[in-house]
CSV table of C-alpha atoms in Angstrom, one decimal:
chain,number,residue,atom,x,y,z
A,1,MET,CA,16.3,-27.1,11.8
A,2,GLN,CA,16.4,-26.1,15.4
A,3,ASP,CA,18.9,-23.3,15.5
A,4,VAL,CA,19.2,-20.3,13.2
A,5,PRO,CA,22.9,-19.8,12.1
A,6,HIS,CA,22.0,-16.3,11.1
A,7,ILE,CA,21.9,-12.9,12.8
A,8,PRO,CA,19.5,-10.5,11.1
A,9,VAL,CA,21.0,-7.6,9.2
A,10,LEU,CA,21.4,-4.2,10.9
A,11,TYR,CA,20.0,-5.8,14.1
A,12,ARG,CA,21.5,-3.1,16.4
A,13,GLU,CA,20.3,-0.3,14.3
A,14,VAL,CA,16.8,-1.8,14.1
A,15,LEU,CA,16.6,-2.1,17.9
A,16,GLU,CA,17.9,1.4,18.4
A,17,ASN,CA,15.3,2.9,16.1
A,18,PHE,CA,12.4,1.1,17.8
A,19,SER,CA,13.9,1.5,21.4
A,20,ASP,CA,11.5,4.3,22.3
A,21,VAL,CA,8.4,2.3,21.4
A,22,LYS,CA,7.1,1.4,24.9
A,23,SER,CA,3.6,0.1,24.0
A,24,GLY,CA,1.3,-0.8,21.1
A,25,ILE,CA,2.0,-2.9,18.1
A,26,ILE,CA,5.0,-3.3,15.8
A,27,ILE,CA,4.5,-5.0,12.5
A,28,ASP,CA,7.4,-7.0,11.0
A,29,CYS,CA,6.3,-7.3,7.4
A,30,THR,CA,9.1,-9.7,6.5
A,31,MET,CA,9.3,-11.9,9.5
A,32,GLY,CA,11.4,-14.7,7.9
A,33,TYR,CA,12.9,-16.9,10.6
A,34,GLY,CA,12.1,-14.5,13.4
A,35,GLY,CA,15.5,-12.8,13.8
A,36,HIS,CA,14.3,-9.2,14.0
A,37,SER,CA,11.0,-10.2,15.6
A,38,SER,CA,12.5,-12.1,18.5
A,39,MET,CA,15.0,-9.3,19.2
A,40,ILE,CA,12.3,-6.6,19.1
A,41,LEU,CA,10.1,-8.6,21.5
A,42,GLU,CA,13.0,-9.1,23.8
A,43,ALA,CA,14.1,-5.5,23.8
A,44,ASN,CA,10.5,-4.0,24.0
A,45,PRO,CA,8.8,-6.1,26.7
A,46,HIS,CA,5.5,-4.2,26.6
A,47,ILE,CA,4.7,-4.3,22.9
A,48,LYS,CA,2.9,-6.8,20.7
A,49,LEU,CA,4.5,-7.9,17.4
A,50,ILE,CA,2.6,-9.1,14.4
A,51,GLY,CA,4.9,-10.9,11.9
A,52,ILE,CA,4.0,-11.4,8.2
A,53,ASP,CA,5.6,-13.9,5.8
A,54,GLN,CA,4.5,-15.9,2.7
A,55,ASP,CA,7.1,-18.7,3.2
A,56,GLN,CA,5.4,-21.6,5.1
A,57,THR,CA,8.8,-23.0,6.1
A,58,ALA,CA,9.8,-19.7,7.8
A,59,ILE,CA,6.3,-19.5,9.4
A,60,ASP,CA,6.6,-23.0,10.9
A,61,PHE,CA,10.1,-22.2,12.3
A,62,SER,CA,9.1,-18.8,13.7
A,63,THR,CA,5.9,-20.1,15.3
A,64,ASN,CA,8.1,-22.3,17.4
A,65,ARG,CA,10.8,-19.7,17.9
A,66,LEU,CA,8.4,-17.0,19.1
A,67,LYS,CA,6.0,-19.2,21.2
A,68,LYS,CA,7.8,-18.2,24.4
A,69,TYR,CA,6.3,-14.7,24.0
A,70,GLY,CA,2.8,-16.0,24.1
A,71,ASP,CA,0.1,-13.7,22.8
A,72,ARG,CA,2.6,-10.9,22.4
A,73,ALA,CA,3.6,-12.5,19.1
A,74,GLU,CA,1.2,-13.2,16.3
A,75,ILE,CA,2.0,-14.5,12.8
A,76,ARG,CA,0.0,-14.0,9.6
A,77,LYS,CA,0.7,-15.7,6.2
A,78,GLY,CA,0.5,-13.8,3.0
A,79,ARG,CA,2.0,-11.0,1.0
A,80,PHE,CA,2.7,-8.0,3.3
A,81,SER,CA,1.3,-5.5,0.8
A,82,SER,CA,-2.2,-7.0,1.4
A,83,VAL,CA,-2.0,-8.5,4.9
A,84,ILE,CA,-0.9,-5.1,6.4
A,85,LYS,CA,-4.2,-3.6,5.3
A,86,ASP,CA,-6.1,-6.3,7.3
A,87,ILE,CA,-4.0,-5.7,10.4
A,88,ILE,CA,-4.5,-1.9,10.2
A,89,LYS,CA,-8.2,-2.4,9.9
A,90,GLU,CA,-8.4,-4.9,12.8
A,91,CYS,CA,-6.0,-3.2,15.2
A,92,GLY,CA,-6.7,0.4,14.5
A,93,VAL,CA,-4.2,3.0,13.3
A,94,GLY,CA,-3.6,4.5,16.7
A,95,ASN,CA,-2.4,1.2,18.2
A,96,ILE,CA,0.3,0.6,15.6
A,97,ARG,CA,3.6,2.2,16.6
A,98,GLY,CA,6.1,0.7,14.2
A,99,VAL,CA,6.5,-1.0,10.8
A,100,LEU,CA,9.6,-2.9,9.8
A,101,ALA,CA,10.3,-4.4,6.4
A,102,ASP,CA,13.5,-6.2,5.5
A,103,ILE,CA,13.0,-6.4,1.7
A,104,GLY,CA,14.3,-9.3,-0.4
A,105,VAL,CA,15.4,-12.8,0.0
A,106,SER,CA,16.8,-14.1,3.3
A,107,SER,CA,20.2,-15.6,3.8
A,108,LEU,CA,18.6,-18.9,4.8
A,109,GLN,CA,16.6,-19.0,1.6
A,110,LEU,CA,19.7,-18.3,-0.4
A,111,ASP,CA,21.5,-21.1,1.4
A,112,GLN,CA,18.7,-23.6,0.8
A,113,LYS,CA,19.7,-24.8,-2.7
A,114,ASP,CA,16.4,-26.5,-3.3
A,115,ARG,CA,14.7,-23.1,-3.3
A,116,GLY,CA,16.5,-22.1,-6.4
A,117,PHE,CA,17.5,-18.6,-5.3
A,118,SER,CA,21.3,-19.2,-5.5
A,119,TYR,CA,23.3,-19.3,-8.8
A,120,GLU,CA,24.5,-22.7,-7.5
A,121,SER,CA,21.0,-24.2,-7.2
A,122,ASP,CA,20.0,-27.4,-9.0
A,123,ASN,CA,16.6,-26.1,-9.9
A,124,LEU,CA,14.8,-22.9,-11.0
A,125,ASP,CA,12.2,-21.8,-8.5
A,126,MET,CA,12.9,-18.6,-6.5
A,127,ARG,CA,9.3,-18.4,-5.2
A,128,MET,CA,9.1,-17.0,-1.7
A,129,ASP,CA,5.6,-18.6,-1.5
A,130,ARG,CA,6.0,-22.1,-2.9
A,131,ASP,CA,2.2,-22.1,-3.7
A,132,ALA,CA,2.6,-19.1,-6.1
A,133,PRO,CA,1.9,-19.9,-9.7
A,134,LEU,CA,4.9,-18.1,-11.3
A,135,SER,CA,8.4,-19.6,-10.8
A,136,ALA,CA,11.9,-18.8,-12.3
A,137,MET,CA,11.4,-21.9,-14.5
A,138,SER,CA,8.4,-20.2,-16.1
A,139,VAL,CA,10.2,-16.8,-16.5
A,140,VAL,CA,13.3,-18.3,-18.1
A,141,ASN,CA,11.7,-20.9,-20.3
A,142,ASP,CA,8.4,-19.4,-21.2
A,143,TYR,CA,8.8,-15.6,-21.4
A,144,SER,CA,9.2,-14.1,-24.8
A,145,THR,CA,12.5,-12.5,-25.8
A,146,LYS,CA,11.0,-9.0,-25.3
A,147,GLU,CA,9.7,-10.0,-21.8
A,148,LEU,CA,13.1,-11.3,-20.9
A,149,GLU,CA,14.7,-8.1,-22.1
A,150,ARG,CA,12.3,-6.1,-19.8
A,151,VAL,CA,13.1,-8.2,-16.8
A,152,ILE,CA,16.9,-8.2,-17.3
A,153,TRP,CA,17.1,-4.5,-17.9
A,154,GLU,CA,14.6,-3.1,-15.4
A,155,TYR,CA,15.5,-5.4,-12.5
A,156,GLY,CA,19.1,-6.3,-13.2
A,157,GLU,CA,20.2,-3.1,-15.0
A,158,LEU,CA,22.5,-5.2,-17.2
A,159,ARG,CA,23.6,-3.1,-20.2
A,160,ASN,CA,23.8,-6.1,-22.6
A,161,TYR,CA,20.3,-7.2,-21.7
A,162,LYS,CA,19.3,-7.8,-25.3
A,163,LYS,CA,22.2,-10.2,-25.9
A,164,ILE,CA,21.5,-12.0,-22.6
A,165,ALA,CA,17.8,-12.4,-23.4
A,166,SER,CA,18.5,-13.6,-26.9
A,167,PHE,CA,21.0,-16.2,-25.6
A,168,ILE,CA,18.4,-17.5,-23.1
A,169,ALA,CA,15.7,-17.7,-25.8
A,170,LEU,CA,17.9,-19.5,-28.3
A,171,ASN,CA,19.4,-22.0,-25.8
A,172,ARG,CA,16.5,-23.0,-23.5
A,173,PRO,CA,15.1,-24.9,-21.8
A,174,PHE,CA,17.2,-24.5,-18.7
A,175,SER,CA,16.6,-26.8,-15.8
A,176,SER,CA,18.7,-25.2,-13.0
A,177,ALA,CA,20.0,-21.9,-11.8
A,178,LYS,CA,23.5,-23.3,-12.0
A,179,GLU,CA,23.1,-24.4,-15.6
A,180,LEU,CA,21.8,-20.9,-16.5
A,181,SER,CA,24.5,-19.0,-14.7
A,182,ASP,CA,27.3,-21.2,-16.0
A,183,ALA,CA,26.0,-20.8,-19.6
A,184,LEU,CA,25.8,-17.0,-19.3
A,185,SER,CA,28.9,-16.4,-17.3
A,186,PRO,CA,31.1,-15.3,-20.3
A,187,MET,CA,28.7,-12.4,-21.1
A,188,LEU,CA,28.0,-11.3,-17.5
A,189,PRO,CA,29.9,-8.4,-15.7
A,190,LYS,CA,33.0,-9.4,-13.8
A,191,ASP,CA,33.1,-7.9,-10.2
A,192,LYS,CA,35.4,-9.3,-7.6
A,193,ARG,CA,32.8,-8.5,-4.9
A,194,ILE,CA,30.0,-10.5,-6.3
A,195,HIS,CA,29.4,-13.6,-8.5
A,196,PRO,CA,28.8,-12.7,-12.2
A,197,ALA,CA,25.3,-14.1,-12.2
A,198,THR,CA,24.2,-12.1,-9.1
A,199,LEU,CA,22.4,-9.3,-11.0
A,200,LEU,CA,20.7,-11.8,-13.4
A,201,MET,CA,19.5,-13.9,-10.5
A,202,GLN,CA,18.3,-10.8,-8.8
A,203,ALA,CA,16.3,-9.7,-11.9
A,204,ILE,CA,14.6,-13.0,-12.3
A,205,ARG,CA,13.8,-13.2,-8.5
A,206,ILE,CA,12.3,-9.7,-8.5
A,207,GLU,CA,10.0,-10.7,-11.4
A,208,VAL,CA,8.9,-14.0,-9.9
A,209,ASN,CA,8.0,-12.4,-6.5
A,210,ASN,CA,6.9,-8.9,-7.8
A,211,GLU,CA,9.2,-7.4,-5.2
A,212,LEU,CA,9.1,-3.8,-6.4
A,213,GLY,CA,5.4,-3.9,-6.8
A,214,GLU,CA,5.0,-5.4,-3.3
A,215,LEU,CA,7.2,-2.6,-1.9
A,216,GLU,CA,5.3,0.1,-3.6
A,217,SER,CA,2.0,-1.3,-2.5
A,218,LEU,CA,3.2,-1.5,1.1
A,219,LEU,CA,4.3,2.1,1.1
A,220,GLU,CA,1.0,3.1,-0.4
A,221,SER,CA,-0.9,1.2,2.3
A,222,ILE,CA,1.2,2.9,5.0
A,223,LYS,CA,0.5,6.3,3.4
A,224,GLU,CA,-3.2,5.7,3.2
A,225,ALA,CA,-3.4,4.5,6.9
A,226,LYS,CA,-2.3,8.0,8.1
A,227,PHE,CA,-0.6,6.7,11.3
A,228,SER,CA,-0.6,9.3,14.1
A,229,ASN,CA,2.7,8.2,15.7
A,230,ALA,CA,4.6,5.4,14.1
A,231,LYS,CA,8.2,4.6,12.9
A,232,ILE,CA,8.5,3.1,9.4
A,233,ALA,CA,11.9,1.3,8.9
A,234,ILE,CA,12.6,-0.2,5.5
A,235,ILE,CA,15.8,-2.2,4.8
A,236,SER,CA,16.7,-2.7,1.1
A,237,PHE,CA,19.4,-4.5,-0.6
A,238,HIS,CA,19.8,-3.0,-4.1
A,239,SER,CA,19.5,0.4,-5.7
A,240,LEU,CA,16.1,-0.2,-7.2
A,241,GLU,CA,14.4,-0.8,-3.8
A,242,ASP,CA,16.4,2.0,-2.1
A,243,ARG,CA,15.4,4.4,-4.8
A,244,VAL,CA,11.7,3.7,-4.3
A,245,VAL,CA,12.0,4.1,-0.5
A,246,LYS,CA,14.1,7.3,-0.7
A,247,ASN,CA,11.8,8.9,-3.2
A,248,THR,CA,8.6,7.9,-1.3
A,249,PHE,CA,10.0,9.3,2.0
A,250,THR,CA,11.0,12.5,0.3
A,251,LYS,CA,7.4,12.9,-1.0
A,252,TRP,CA,5.9,12.1,2.4
A,253,LYS,CA,7.8,14.9,4.2
A,254,GLU,CA,6.7,17.6,1.8
A,255,ASN,CA,4.0,20.0,2.9
A,256,CYS,CA,3.4,21.3,-0.6
A,257,ILE,CA,2.2,18.9,-3.3
A,258,CYS,CA,1.8,21.5,-6.0
A,259,PRO,CA,3.5,20.7,-9.4
A,260,PRO,CA,6.9,22.4,-9.8
A,261,GLU,CA,5.6,24.7,-12.6
A,262,ALA,CA,3.0,26.2,-10.2
A,263,MET,CA,3.5,30.0,-9.7
A,264,ARG,CA,2.2,29.8,-6.1
A,265,CYS,CA,1.0,27.2,-3.7
A,266,LEU,CA,-2.6,26.2,-4.1
A,267,CYS,CA,-2.7,23.0,-2.0
A,268,ALA,CA,-3.0,24.5,1.5
A,269,ASN,CA,0.6,23.5,2.2
A,270,ASN,CA,-0.2,21.0,5.0
A,271,TYR,CA,0.3,17.6,3.4
A,272,SER,CA,3.4,16.4,5.3
A,273,LEU,CA,3.1,12.9,6.8
A,274,GLY,CA,6.0,13.4,9.2
A,275,LYS,CA,9.8,13.6,8.9
A,276,ILE,CA,12.7,11.6,7.7
A,277,LEU,CA,14.9,10.3,10.5
A,278,THR,CA,17.8,9.2,8.4
A,279,LYS,CA,19.4,11.9,6.2
A,280,LYS,CA,21.5,9.1,4.7
A,281,PRO,CA,20.7,5.4,4.7
A,282,ILE,CA,22.0,3.4,7.7
A,283,MET,CA,24.5,0.8,6.7
A,284,ALA,CA,26.3,-2.1,8.5
A,285,GLN,CA,29.2,-1.4,10.8
A,286,ASP,CA,32.6,-3.0,10.2
A,287,ASP,CA,32.2,-5.8,12.7
A,288,GLU,CA,28.9,-6.8,11.1
A,289,LEU,CA,30.4,-6.7,7.6
A,290,LYS,CA,33.1,-9.2,8.8
A,291,GLN,CA,30.5,-11.5,10.4
A,292,ASN,CA,28.0,-11.3,7.6
A,293,PRO,CA,29.4,-10.1,4.2
A,294,ARG,CA,25.9,-10.1,2.7
A,295,SER,CA,25.1,-7.1,4.9
A,296,ARG,CA,27.3,-4.9,2.8
A,297,SER,CA,24.4,-4.2,0.5
A,298,ALA,CA,21.9,-3.4,3.2
A,299,LYS,CA,20.5,0.1,3.6
A,300,MET,CA,17.9,1.2,6.1
A,301,ARG,CA,15.8,4.3,5.9
A,302,VAL,CA,13.5,5.4,8.7
A,303,PHE,CA,10.5,7.8,8.6
A,304,ASN,CA,8.4,9.0,11.5
A,305,MET,CA,4.7,9.2,10.7
A,306,GLU,CA,3.2,12.0,12.7
A,307,SER,CA,-0.4,13.2,13.6
A,308,GLN,CA,-2.0,14.7,10.5
A,309,LYS,CA,-3.2,18.3,10.6
């Protein structure tokens, strides 16, 4: 694979939000195939970018793609929730001026049927890190009915989650995503905009990769770092992720952290970490939607971490 037939989602909006970063380090927590990373390096000629990814295929590709930027580009392998802690410790909080995270599976991963992310895939994998122990095969064929119910309800928000979980348990083993989605199609919601199995596949993928846990850990690491001047941009693709980001940013901006029932403030009223730069999430423009229909679900929220009092 020499060329990337894929333009990263919300690329203009990402570049605009980091346009005032003239120096220092920007961390791309979900580097993938280097789309956002290469554009940021091109648009911000005096910054260094550190990209993180757990997919070795993506790392191999991006290593070649970003080599023209020399030591301005650095790549780390691993889960961003833990790797970012090492980067912060090594580079120093004051040198980091931006953090970008494009949460979820990439278009290229979806299109590679051997990865098992698509409902048309001939296997059941869905691991972003192919060395990880838990796969979709294990979730579907080994989880108890109760565990399947939890996954389908919490991560897919499918109302008939008990019926779906029971069907899977009674009819397994399943050997491919296509077999699973075809078998369950009659009991999955019909929506002209998406394939009936989309929410089910999403639920299994989130479980396999601990996506919400990773996002929450990332946000906690950013909070603990106490950046003095850094933009935090998070792109999510479904309501569960967006809810986590929205609620976290709302908490970060509050000066007072006293419980609602408190009669008066007892916390010194100086806990704000900065300000929210996006009152509403940024979404794809019409021309991008036409070019990349998958961008319709993308929402970006941006927070500016400021010097702590």
